[in-house]
Coordinates of C-alpha atoms and ligand atoms in Angstrom, one line a residue:
M102 CA 0.0 0.0 0.0
G103 CA 1.6 3.3 -1.1
G104 CA 2.3 5.5 1.9
M105 CA 1.5 8.6 -0.2
E106 CA -2.1 7.7 -0.7
L107 CA -2.7 10.2 2.0
G108 CA -6.1 10.7 3.3
V109 CA -7.1 7.2 2.5
P110 CA -6.5 5.5 5.8
Q111 CA -3.9 2.7 5.9
D112 CA -4.2 -0.5 7.8
P113 CA -2.6 -0.2 11.3
R114 CA 0.9 -1.4 11.4
P115 CA 2.1 -4.0 13.8
R116 CA 3.4 -2.4 16.9
G117 CA 7.1 -2.4 17.8
R118 CA 7.0 -0.6 21.1
P119 CA 5.0 -1.2 24.3
L120 CA 1.9 1.0 24.7
S121 CA 2.1 3.4 27.6
V122 CA -1.0 3.4 29.7
L123 CA -2.0 5.8 32.4
V124 CA -4.0 4.1 35.1
L125 CA -6.0 6.6 37.1
A126 CA -7.7 4.8 39.9
E127 CA -9.9 6.1 42.7
N128 CA -9.0 3.0 44.7
E129 CA -5.2 2.8 45.0
D130 CA -5.1 -1.0 45.5
E131 CA -7.1 -1.5 42.4
G132 CA -4.8 0.8 40.4
R133 CA -1.8 -1.1 41.6
T134 CA -3.3 -4.4 40.6
I135 CA -4.3 -3.2 37.1
A136 CA -0.9 -1.6 36.5
A137 CA 0.9 -4.8 37.6
R138 CA -1.3 -6.9 35.5
L139 CA -0.6 -4.9 32.4
Q140 CA 3.2 -5.0 32.9
R141 CA 3.5 -8.6 33.6
G142 CA 5.9 -10.9 31.7
G143 CA 9.4 -10.5 30.4
H144 CA 8.6 -8.2 27.5
P145 CA 5.5 -6.4 28.6
R146 CA 3.3 -5.0 25.9
Y147 CA 2.2 -2.2 28.2
L148 CA 4.1 0.3 30.3
A149 CA 1.6 1.4 33.0
E150 CA 1.9 4.5 35.1
R151 CA -0.4 4.7 38.1
R152 CA -1.9 7.9 39.6
G153 CA -4.7 8.8 42.0
L154 CA -7.7 10.9 40.9
G155 CA -6.4 13.8 42.9
E156 CA -3.3 14.0 40.7
I157 CA -5.1 14.5 37.4
A158 CA -4.6 18.3 37.6
S159 CA -0.9 17.9 37.7
L160 CA -0.6 15.8 34.6
V161 CA 1.5 17.1 31.7
P162 CA -0.9 18.6 29.1
N163 CA -1.1 16.4 26.0
G164 CA 1.2 13.9 27.8
T165 CA 2.4 11.1 25.7
Y166 CA 0.2 8.2 26.8
D167 CA -1.4 5.9 24.3
A168 CA -4.4 5.4 26.5
V169 CA -5.9 6.2 29.9
L170 CA -7.8 3.8 32.2
L171 CA -10.0 5.8 34.5
S172 CA -11.3 3.6 37.3
V173 CA -14.0 5.0 39.6
E174 CA -15.9 3.5 42.5
D175 CA -19.2 4.9 41.5
P176 CA -20.3 6.9 38.5
G177 CA -20.7 10.3 40.3
P178 CA -17.1 11.5 40.2
A179 CA -16.4 9.8 36.9
L180 CA -17.8 12.6 34.8
A181 CA -15.7 15.4 36.4
A182 CA -12.6 13.3 36.3
L183 CA -13.2 12.4 32.6
R184 CA -13.7 16.1 31.7
L185 CA -10.4 17.0 33.4
V186 CA -8.5 14.2 31.7
R187 CA -9.9 15.0 28.3
H188 CA -9.1 18.6 28.9
T189 CA -5.5 17.9 29.8
L190 CA -4.7 15.0 27.6
G191 CA -6.6 16.0 24.4
R192 CA -7.2 13.2 22.0
T193 CA -5.8 10.4 24.2
P194 CA -8.4 7.7 24.3
V195 CA -10.0 7.2 27.7
L196 CA -11.5 3.9 28.9
V197 CA -13.8 4.2 32.0
I198 CA -14.1 1.4 34.4
A199 CA -17.1 1.8 36.7
E200 CA -19.8 -0.1 38.4
G201 CA -23.6 -0.2 37.8
L202 CA -23.8 2.6 35.2
E203 CA -27.3 3.6 34.3
A204 CA -28.1 4.2 30.7
A205 CA -28.3 8.0 31.1
Q206 CA -24.9 8.1 32.9
A207 CA -23.3 5.9 30.3
E208 CA -24.7 8.3 27.6
L209 CA -23.2 11.3 29.4
L210 CA -19.8 9.7 29.7
R211 CA -19.9 8.8 26.1
E212 CA -20.8 12.3 25.1
E213 CA -17.9 13.5 27.2
G214 CA -15.6 11.4 25.1
A215 CA -15.3 8.1 27.0
Q216 CA -14.2 5.7 24.2
E217 CA -15.3 2.7 26.2
L218 CA -17.2 1.8 29.3
L219 CA -16.2 -1.3 31.2
E220 CA -17.8 -2.9 34.2
R221 CA -15.4 -3.9 36.9
T222 CA -16.5 -7.5 36.7
E223 CA -15.7 -7.5 33.0
I224 CA -12.0 -7.0 33.6
Q225 CA -11.4 -9.2 36.6
E226 CA -9.2 -12.2 36.2
P227 CA -9.5 -14.7 34.5
R228 CA -11.2 -12.4 32.0
V229 CA -7.9 -10.6 31.4
P230 CA -7.9 -10.5 27.6
L231 CA -10.9 -8.2 27.4
L232 CA -9.1 -5.4 29.0
E233 CA -6.1 -5.8 26.9
R234 CA -8.0 -6.1 23.7
T235 CA -10.0 -3.1 24.5
I236 CA -6.9 -1.0 25.1
D237 CA -5.4 -2.2 21.8
W238 CA -8.5 -1.4 20.0
A239 CA -9.0 2.0 21.5
V240 CA -5.4 3.0 20.6
E241 CA -5.7 1.8 17.0
R242 CA -8.9 3.6 16.7
A243 CA -7.4 6.8 18.0
E244 CA -4.6 6.5 15.6
L245 CA -7.0 6.2 12.7
G246 CA -8.7 9.3 13.9
G247 CA -5.4 11.1 14.0
E248 CA -4.7 10.1 10.4
L249 CA -8.0 11.5 9.3
E250 CA -7.1 14.7 11.1
R251 CA -3.7 14.9 9.5
A252 CA -5.2 14.3 6.1
R253 CA -7.5 17.2 6.7
Q254 CA -4.5 19.4 7.6
V255 CA -2.3 18.3 4.7
G256 CA -4.9 19.3 2.2
M257 CA -5.7 15.9 0.9
H258 CA -9.0 16.8 2.1
L259 CA -10.3 17.9 -1.2
A260 CA -9.9 14.6 -3.0
H261 CA -11.7 12.7 -0.3
H262 CA -14.4 15.2 0.7
D263 CA -17.6 16.2 -0.8
T264 CA -17.2 19.8 -1.8
L265 CA -20.8 20.8 -0.9
T266 CA -21.1 19.5 2.6
D267 CA -17.4 19.0 3.4
L268 CA -18.2 15.5 4.7
P269 CA -15.9 12.6 3.6
N270 CA -17.0 11.3 0.2
R271 CA -18.1 7.8 -0.9
Q272 CA -14.6 6.7 -1.8
F273 CA -13.1 7.7 1.5
F274 CA -16.0 6.1 3.3
R275 CA -15.4 2.8 1.6
S276 CA -11.7 2.6 2.4
R277 CA -12.2 3.7 5.9
L278 CA -15.0 1.1 6.4
R279 CA -12.7 -1.6 5.0
Q280 CA -10.1 -0.7 7.5
L281 CA -12.4 -0.5 10.4
L282 CA -13.8 -3.8 9.5
A283 CA -10.3 -5.4 9.6
Q284 CA -9.8 -3.8 13.0
A285 CA -13.2 -4.9 14.3
R286 CA -12.5 -8.4 13.2
R287 CA -9.2 -8.5 14.9
H288 CA -10.5 -7.2 18.2
K289 CA -13.9 -8.9 18.0
R290 CA -15.8 -5.7 18.0
L291 CA -19.2 -4.8 16.7
L292 CA -19.6 -2.2 14.1
A293 CA -22.7 -0.6 12.6
V294 CA -23.4 1.0 9.2
L295 CA -26.2 3.5 8.9
F296 CA -27.7 4.3 5.5
L297 CA -29.6 7.6 5.5
D298 CA -31.9 9.0 2.8
L299 CA -33.8 12.2 3.2
D300 CA -37.5 11.8 2.7
R301 CA -39.0 13.8 -0.1
F302 CA -35.8 15.7 -0.8
K303 CA -36.4 15.6 -4.5
Q304 CA -39.6 17.5 -4.3
I305 CA -37.9 20.3 -2.4
N306 CA -35.2 20.4 -4.9
D307 CA -37.7 20.3 -7.8
T308 CA -40.0 22.9 -6.4
L309 CA -37.7 25.3 -4.6
G310 CA -34.6 24.9 -6.8
H311 CA -31.1 23.6 -6.3
T312 CA -29.8 26.5 -4.3
V313 CA -32.3 25.8 -1.6
G314 CA -31.7 22.1 -1.9
D315 CA -28.0 22.5 -1.5
R316 CA -28.3 24.7 1.5
L317 CA -30.6 22.2 3.1
L318 CA -28.0 19.4 2.5
V319 CA -25.3 21.5 4.1
E320 CA -27.4 22.0 7.2
V321 CA -28.3 18.3 7.3
A322 CA -24.6 17.4 7.1
R323 CA -23.9 19.8 10.0
R324 CA -26.6 18.3 12.2
L325 CA -25.6 14.8 11.3
S326 CA -22.0 15.5 12.3
G327 CA -23.3 16.8 15.6
C328 CA -24.9 13.4 16.4
I329 CA -21.9 11.2 16.2
R330 CA -18.6 11.0 18.1
E331 CA -15.3 12.3 16.7
T332 CA -14.2 8.7 16.1
D333 CA -17.3 7.8 14.1
L334 CA -17.6 8.8 10.5
A335 CA -20.4 10.4 8.5
A336 CA -20.0 10.6 4.8
R337 CA -22.1 11.9 1.9
R338 CA -22.8 9.2 -0.6
G339 CA -24.2 11.5 -3.2
G340 CA -27.5 13.3 -3.7
D341 CA -29.5 13.1 -0.5
E342 CA -27.9 9.9 0.7
F343 CA -25.5 9.8 3.7
T344 CA -23.7 6.9 5.4
V345 CA -22.4 6.6 8.9
I346 CA -20.0 4.2 10.5
L347 CA -20.3 3.6 14.2
D348 CA -17.5 1.5 15.4
G349 CA -16.9 0.6 19.0
I350 CA -20.5 -0.1 19.8
R351 CA -21.2 -2.9 22.2
R352 CA -24.7 -3.9 21.2
G353 CA -27.1 -3.2 18.3
Q354 CA -29.1 -0.9 20.6
D355 CA -26.2 1.5 20.6
A356 CA -26.8 2.0 16.9
A357 CA -30.5 2.5 17.5
R358 CA -29.7 5.2 20.0
V359 CA -27.6 7.1 17.5
A360 CA -30.3 6.7 14.9
R361 CA -32.9 8.1 17.2
K362 CA -30.6 11.0 18.0
I363 CA -30.2 11.7 14.2
L364 CA -34.0 11.5 13.7
L365 CA -34.5 14.1 16.5
A366 CA -31.8 16.4 15.2
L367 CA -33.4 16.4 11.7
Q368 CA -36.9 16.9 13.0
R369 CA -36.4 20.5 13.9
P370 CA -37.5 22.7 11.0
F371 CA -34.9 24.0 8.5
H372 CA -34.9 27.7 7.7
V373 CA -33.8 28.4 4.1
D374 CA -34.6 31.8 2.7
Q375 CA -38.2 32.5 3.6
H376 CA -39.0 28.8 3.7
E377 CA -39.6 26.8 6.8
L378 CA -39.0 23.2 5.7
F379 CA -39.6 20.0 7.5
M380 CA -37.3 17.2 6.5
G381 CA -37.6 13.6 7.5
V382 CA -35.0 11.0 7.1
S383 CA -35.2 7.2 6.7
I384 CA -32.4 5.2 8.3
G385 CA -31.3 1.6 7.7
I386 CA -28.9 -0.1 10.0
S387 CA -26.7 -3.2 9.3
L388 CA -24.4 -4.7 11.9
F389 CA -21.0 -6.3 11.6
P390 CA -20.6 -9.3 11.9
A391 CA -24.2 -10.4 11.9
D392 CA -25.4 -8.8 8.7
G393 CA -22.3 -8.9 6.5
Q394 CA -18.5 -9.3 6.5
D395 CA -17.5 -6.8 3.9
V396 CA -18.1 -3.3 2.8
E397 CA -20.4 -4.1 -0.1
T398 CA -22.7 -6.4 1.8
L399 CA -23.0 -4.1 4.9
V400 CA -23.8 -1.1 2.8
K401 CA -26.3 -3.0 0.6
H402 CA -28.1 -4.4 3.6
A403 CA -28.2 -1.0 5.3
D404 CA -29.7 0.3 2.1
I405 CA -32.3 -2.4 2.0
A406 CA -33.2 -1.7 5.6
M407 CA -33.5 2.0 4.8
Y408 CA -36.0 1.2 2.1
R409 CA -38.1 -0.6 4.7
A410 CA -38.0 2.4 6.9
K411 CA -39.1 4.5 3.9
A412 CA -41.8 2.1 3.0
Q413 CA -43.2 2.4 6.5
G414 CA -43.7 6.1 6.0
G415 CA -40.2 7.4 6.6
A416 CA -38.8 9.5 9.5
T417 CA -37.8 6.3 11.2
Y418 CA -35.1 3.6 11.3
R419 CA -35.0 -0.1 10.7
F420 CA -32.4 -2.8 11.3
F421 CA -31.7 -5.1 8.5
L422 CA -33.5 -8.5 8.7
P423 CA -32.5 -11.4 6.5
D424 CA -36.0 -11.6 4.9
M425 CA -35.7 -8.0 3.7
N426 CA -33.6 -9.3 0.9
D427 CA -36.7 -11.1 -0.6
K428 CA -38.8 -8.0 0.0
A429 CA -36.2 -5.9 -1.8
L430 CA -36.4 -8.2 -4.8
E431 CA -40.2 -8.1 -4.7
R432 CA -40.1 -4.3 -4.6
L433 CA -37.7 -4.2 -7.6
A434 CA -40.1 -6.5 -9.5
L435 CA -43.0 -4.3 -8.6
E436 CA -41.1 -1.2 -9.7
Q437 CA -40.3 -2.7 -13.1
S438 CA -43.8 -4.0 -13.8
L439 CA -45.2 -0.6 -12.7
R440 CA -43.2 1.1 -15.3
L441 CA -44.6 -1.2 -17.9
A442 CA -48.1 -0.9 -16.5
I443 CA -48.1 2.8 -17.2
E444 CA -47.1 2.2 -20.8
R445 CA -49.7 -0.6 -21.2
E446 CA -52.4 1.4 -19.5
E447 CA -53.2 -1.4 -17.0
F448 CA -54.9 1.0 -14.6
V449 CA -58.6 1.5 -14.0
L450 CA -60.5 3.9 -12.0
H451 CA -63.3 2.9 -9.6
Y452 CA -65.7 5.5 -8.3
Q453 CA -67.1 5.8 -4.8
P454 CA -70.2 8.0 -4.3
R455 CA -70.2 10.8 -1.7
V456 CA -73.6 11.4 -0.3
D457 CA -75.0 14.7 1.1
L458 CA -76.6 13.9 4.4
K459 CA -79.2 16.7 4.2
S460 CA -80.6 15.8 0.8
G461 CA -79.6 12.1 0.8
R462 CA -78.3 12.6 -2.8
V463 CA -75.1 11.6 -4.4
I464 CA -73.2 14.8 -4.9
G465 CA -69.8 13.5 -5.9
M466 CA -67.7 10.5 -6.8
E467 CA -64.2 9.9 -5.6
A468 CA -61.9 8.4 -8.3
L469 CA -59.8 5.6 -6.8
V470 CA -57.1 4.0 -9.0
R471 CA -56.6 0.2 -9.2
W472 CA -54.0 -1.7 -11.1
Q473 CA -55.4 -4.5 -13.3
H474 CA -52.3 -6.7 -13.2
P475 CA -52.2 -9.3 -15.9
D476 CA -51.0 -12.1 -13.5
L477 CA -51.8 -10.8 -10.1
G478 CA -55.3 -9.5 -10.6
L479 CA -56.6 -6.3 -9.1
I480 CA -54.0 -4.5 -7.0
Y481 CA -55.0 -1.7 -4.6
P482 CA -53.3 1.6 -4.5
D483 CA -51.8 1.2 -1.0
E484 CA -49.5 -1.4 -2.6
F485 CA -48.2 0.6 -5.5
I486 CA -48.7 4.3 -4.8
P487 CA -45.8 4.5 -2.4
V488 CA -43.5 2.9 -5.0
A489 CA -44.9 5.1 -7.7
E490 CA -44.1 8.1 -5.5
E491 CA -40.6 7.1 -4.7
T492 CA -39.7 6.4 -8.3
G493 CA -41.4 9.4 -9.8
L494 CA -43.8 7.2 -11.8
I495 CA -46.6 8.9 -9.9
E496 CA -46.4 11.9 -12.3
G497 CA -47.4 9.9 -15.3
L498 CA -49.9 7.9 -13.4
G499 CA -51.4 10.9 -11.7
R500 CA -51.8 12.8 -15.0
W501 CA -53.7 9.8 -16.4
V502 CA -56.0 9.6 -13.3
L503 CA -56.8 13.3 -13.5
Q504 CA -57.6 13.2 -17.2
T505 CA -59.6 10.0 -17.1
A506 CA -61.7 11.2 -14.1
C507 CA -62.4 14.6 -15.7
A508 CA -63.3 12.9 -19.0
Q509 CA -65.6 10.4 -17.2
N510 CA -67.5 13.1 -15.3
R511 CA -68.0 15.1 -18.5
R512 CA -69.3 11.9 -20.2
W513 CA -71.8 11.4 -17.4
Q514 CA -73.1 14.9 -17.8
D515 CA -73.3 14.5 -21.6
E516 CA -75.4 11.4 -20.9
G517 CA -77.8 13.5 -19.0
L518 CA -76.9 12.2 -15.6
P519 CA -76.9 14.4 -12.5
R520 CA -74.2 17.1 -12.3
I521 CA -71.8 16.0 -9.7
T522 CA -68.2 16.6 -8.5
V523 CA -65.5 14.2 -9.3
A524 CA -62.7 14.0 -6.6
V525 CA -59.2 13.1 -7.5
N526 CA -56.4 12.2 -5.1
F527 CA -53.1 14.0 -5.4
S528 CA -50.1 12.5 -3.7
A529 CA -47.6 14.8 -2.0
R530 CA -45.2 14.5 -4.9
Q531 CA -47.7 15.4 -7.5
F532 CA -48.7 18.4 -5.5
Q533 CA -45.1 19.5 -5.1
H534 CA -44.7 19.1 -8.8
K535 CA -43.6 22.3 -10.6
H536 CA -47.0 23.3 -12.0
P537 CA -49.8 21.2 -10.5
V538 CA -52.3 23.9 -11.5
D539 CA -51.3 23.6 -15.1
L540 CA -51.9 19.9 -15.0
V541 CA -55.4 20.6 -13.6
R542 CA -56.1 23.3 -16.2
R543 CA -55.0 21.0 -19.0
A544 CA -57.2 18.2 -17.8
L545 CA -60.2 20.5 -17.6
D546 CA -59.5 21.9 -21.1
K547 CA -59.1 18.6 -22.7
S548 CA -62.2 17.1 -21.2
G549 CA -64.4 20.2 -21.3
L550 CA -65.4 19.7 -17.7
A551 CA -66.4 22.7 -15.7
P552 CA -63.9 23.5 -12.9
D553 CA -66.5 23.4 -10.2
C554 CA -67.1 19.8 -11.0
L555 CA -63.6 18.8 -10.0
E556 CA -62.2 18.5 -6.5
I557 CA -58.6 17.8 -5.6
E558 CA -57.9 15.7 -2.4
L559 CA -54.7 16.4 -0.6
T560 CA -53.3 14.9 2.6
E561 CA -52.2 17.1 5.4
S562 CA -48.6 16.2 5.0
A563 CA -48.6 17.1 1.3
V564 CA -49.9 20.5 2.2
M565 CA -47.8 21.1 5.3
Q566 CA -44.5 20.2 3.7
D567 CA -44.0 23.7 2.4
A568 CA -46.9 25.8 3.6
A569 CA -45.9 28.9 1.7
V570 CA -45.9 27.1 -1.6
A571 CA -49.0 25.2 -0.8
L572 CA -50.8 28.4 0.0
E573 CA -50.0 29.8 -3.4
T574 CA -51.0 26.6 -5.3
L575 CA -54.3 26.2 -3.4
S576 CA -55.2 29.8 -4.1
E577 CA -54.6 29.3 -7.8
L578 CA -56.8 26.2 -7.7
R579 CA -59.6 28.1 -6.0
E580 CA -59.2 31.0 -8.4
I581 CA -60.0 28.7 -11.4
G582 CA -62.9 27.3 -9.4
V583 CA -61.7 23.9 -8.4
A584 CA -62.6 22.6 -5.0
V585 CA -59.9 21.3 -2.6
A586 CA -60.4 18.8 0.2
I587 CA -57.9 17.8 2.9
D588 CA -58.0 14.0 2.9
D589 CA -57.4 11.7 5.9
F590 CA -57.8 14.7 8.2
G591 CA -56.7 14.1 11.8
M592 CA -53.8 11.7 10.9
G593 CA -51.2 14.3 10.0
Q594 CA -50.0 17.3 11.9
S595 CA -51.4 20.3 10.2
S596 CA -51.0 23.5 12.0
L597 CA -54.4 25.1 12.7
S598 CA -53.1 28.5 12.0
Y599 CA -52.3 27.4 8.4
L600 CA -55.6 25.6 8.0
K601 CA -57.3 28.8 8.7
R602 CA -55.4 30.5 5.9
F603 CA -55.6 27.8 3.3
P604 CA -58.4 28.3 0.9
I605 CA -59.9 24.8 1.1
T606 CA -63.4 23.7 0.9
T607 CA -63.7 20.3 2.7
L608 CA -62.2 18.3 5.5
K609 CA -62.4 14.6 5.1
I610 CA -62.4 12.9 8.5
D611 CA -60.0 9.9 8.4
K612 CA -61.7 6.5 8.5
T613 CA -59.7 5.3 11.5
F614 CA -61.7 7.7 13.7
V615 CA -64.9 6.7 12.0
R616 CA -64.2 3.0 12.4
T617 CA -64.1 3.1 16.2
L618 CA -66.5 6.0 16.6
L619 CA -69.0 4.0 18.7
V620 CA -66.5 2.0 20.7
D621 CA -63.9 4.6 21.6
P622 CA -65.2 7.8 23.2
K623 CA -62.0 9.5 22.3
D624 CA -62.6 8.9 18.6
A625 CA -66.1 10.1 18.9
A626 CA -64.8 13.3 20.6
I627 CA -62.2 13.8 17.8
T628 CA -64.9 13.4 15.2
E629 CA -67.2 15.9 16.9
A630 CA -64.3 18.3 17.2
I631 CA -63.3 18.1 13.6
I632 CA -66.9 18.6 12.4
A633 CA -67.3 21.6 14.7
M634 CA -63.9 23.0 13.6
A635 CA -64.8 22.5 9.9
H636 CA -68.0 24.5 10.4
S637 CA -66.3 27.3 12.3
L638 CA -63.9 27.6 9.4
R639 CA -66.8 27.5 7.0
L640 CA -65.7 24.2 5.5
R641 CA -67.7 21.1 4.8
A642 CA -67.1 18.0 6.8
C643 CA -67.1 14.7 5.0
A644 CA -66.7 11.4 6.9
E645 CA -65.1 8.6 5.1
G646 CA -65.1 4.8 5.8
V647 CA -68.7 4.9 7.1
E648 CA -69.7 1.3 7.3
T649 CA -72.7 1.0 9.6
P650 CA -76.1 2.7 10.0
Q651 CA -75.1 3.5 13.6
Q652 CA -72.0 5.4 12.5
L653 CA -74.1 7.2 10.0
E654 CA -76.7 8.2 12.6
F655 CA -74.0 9.5 14.9
L656 CA -72.5 11.6 12.2
R657 CA -75.8 12.9 11.2
Q658 CA -76.5 14.0 14.7
Q659 CA -73.2 15.8 14.8
G660 CA -74.1 17.7 11.8
C661 CA -71.6 16.1 9.4
D662 CA -72.3 17.3 5.9
E663 CA -71.3 14.4 3.7
V664 CA -70.4 10.7 4.1
Q665 CA -68.6 8.1 2.0
G666 CA -68.3 4.5 2.8
Y667 CA -69.5 0.9 2.4
V668 CA -72.8 1.7 4.2
F669 CA -73.7 3.4 1.0
S670 CA -71.5 1.9 -1.6
P671 CA -68.0 0.6 -2.1
P672 CA -65.9 2.1 -5.0
L673 CA -67.5 0.8 -8.2
P674 CA -66.3 0.1 -11.7
V675 CA -67.5 2.7 -14.2
D676 CA -70.5 0.8 -15.5
R677 CA -71.9 0.2 -12.0
A678 CA -71.1 3.7 -10.9
T679 CA -73.0 4.9 -14.0
E680 CA -76.0 2.7 -13.1
L681 CA -75.9 4.1 -9.6
L682 CA -76.0 7.6 -10.8
A683 CA -78.8 6.9 -13.2
G684 CA -80.8 4.6 -11.0
A685 CA -83.1 4.7 -8.1
R686 CA -80.5 4.5 -5.5
P687 CA -79.5 5.7 -2.8
Q688 CA -81.1 2.8 -0.9
I689 CA -80.0 4.1 2.5
T690 CA -82.7 6.4 3.8
V691 CA -81.3 9.4 5.5
R692 CA -83.7 11.0 7.9
A693 CA -83.8 14.7 7.4
Ligands
C2E242 P1 -58.4 7.7 0.4 O1 -58.3 8.8 -0.6 O2 -58.6 8.1 1.8 O3 -59.6 6.8 -0.1 C1 -60.5 6.2 0.7 C2 -60.1 4.7 0.8 O4 -61.0 4.1 1.7 C3 -60.3 3.9 -0.5 O5 -59.3 2.9 -0.4 C4 -61.6 3.3 -0.3 O6 -61.8 2.1 -1.1 C5 -61.6 3.0 1.2 N1 -63.0 2.9 1.7 C6 -64.1 3.5 1.2 N2 -65.2 3.3 2.0 C7 -64.7 2.5 3.0 C8 -65.4 1.9 4.1 O7 -66.5 2.0 4.4 N3 -64.6 1.2 5.0 C9 -63.2 1.0 4.7 N4 -62.5 0.3 5.6 N5 -62.6 1.5 3.7 C10 -63.3 2.3 2.8 P2 -58.4 2.6 -1.7 O8 -59.2 2.7 -2.9 O9 -57.7 1.3 -1.4 O10 -57.4 3.7 -1.7 C11 -56.4 3.9 -0.7 C12 -55.7 5.2 -0.8 O11 -54.9 5.2 -2.0 C13 -56.6 6.4 -1.0 O12 -57.1 6.8 0.3 C14 -55.7 7.4 -1.6 O13 -54.9 8.0 -0.6 C15 -54.8 6.6 -2.5 N6 -55.3 6.7 -3.9 C16 -56.3 6.1 -4.5 N7 -56.3 6.5 -5.8 C17 -55.4 7.3 -6.0 C18 -54.9 8.1 -7.1 O14 -55.5 8.1 -8.2 N8 -53.8 8.9 -6.9 C19 -53.2 9.0 -5.7 N9 -52.2 9.8 -5.6 N10 -53.6 8.3 -4.6 C20 -54.7 7.5 -4.7
MG243 MG1 -59.2 10.4 -1.0
MG244 MG1 -59.0 9.3 2.9

């Protein structure tokens, strides 16, 4: 390995000289025992110097120890002693030996720079090797950290760092991981790889432009670096993907702890120009040695776990599980056949009536997309919309749904059927598209449908992602006369102050509240509150997923304006929806 490949870490060399270890013990006897133990044998591998805690202050700053063992009776004084040692000895790795550490105390010690926490029982004879192994590992690790630092100073930095965020780049990440793996193998240590992907970053980039996107990435990188220790490594893989190496963890839960910390750090809003942006991140975790032995496998498995986190809605983390491999393949297959499905027009729309509770009449139809798969039969949107969103296929699909629904409604009118509204669901990504209003305008023009016969359904999260932009888009939609409903209301976290300002027409109460309306008083209360709130904002309230006459009756008593659900009709294929519009139904009698 050429020594001049500076910046790319080299494998640690075999050691020629003994390591010098400073033993700082609260209990003198113990200090003596540990020191003696380390120096045992004819050619000791360690030179140990023993001091009491009271002597820390008199240590030579940046003294030339390879490692420090700090042994305390109970956790209390450990923190103060650790700070002092770190202050005086700089980057020298410190191993803390204590008894009965609680999780919070351990966390504090780690944050103060303890490389390793050992229980006293773990290092008692005959379990000698653990202590030695831990010292060796901590020293090697510190040396690697030093190399990184030197590379920074020497200016090799550029070739190995991402110019935007200044994090190490993909190439550096790989060589460092390779090296840390060798080390972990040698010292029988665990190591974790985290794969991070920002949720919905593309939309922000597409709608607000690259400058905003770039600044967001820089801030993400900054927060990310704040979540890990000096000796860990965070790198930018490209785009909105980041990877992190956590070495020196003692159990998988340590990696989960860091993942939670990152999630929290990225939850705080980002302020870029006048925009207040909310950015989730999906994190996948793979562990060495359980989930892979080499760089490629560990990264691939962390990536697969990240996809699971994303599929479960994002803003969360997942550990890799062996069966995820199969799921990843399934997903890939789904993605490929979805691409074809759009070309082959394998989609159909079903229509579910929306009934006005006062008049008992059908006043609208919600268009719900289904995939008529040649082999698998009818597939429901929950199974393919998330993939379509992630891959961008939603744009083509969404355009098709919008145009087909508008054309259908126009056809019903041309056939002399009642004039109703057709409701079309927009996913977050469609809504964040550059010109959602143009799409709507074009569909109306092409079909000849009047704007007031179209309603767009949006989820809270789609609207709240960038409230400023949403406000503008919604206003434009209202200007051309299209109605706007907030779908699945109550599930997201919309800010009421925005809701007041958004020019929307309807709140659709999520079906999870409706389902347990009569069994869970809390859901009844939420439903009542949403209806009351809708009315005070001069919006219509529509309950979805209404299945029983009892639920219907409750909603009627609360003054709910519209309902949709199996109690009246499931989503229907076009011909049956047409029959329903033409026929004698509704069959449910709604008392006025
Ligand atoms: P959504 O917009 O909230 O649609 C209502 C869902 O509730 C539909 O599921 C409908 O079939 C179901 N539903 C209706 N009545 C009842 C009932 O009484 N009980 C129960 N348990 N469920 C009922 P579906 O068709 O599977 O659609 C699921 C979601 O997929 C939709 O939720 C919507 O968010 C999304 N989606 C559907 N079509 C499209 C589309 O064209 N574009 C986009 N972006 N998303 C779509
Ligand atoms: Mg809907
Ligand atoms: Mg809904």
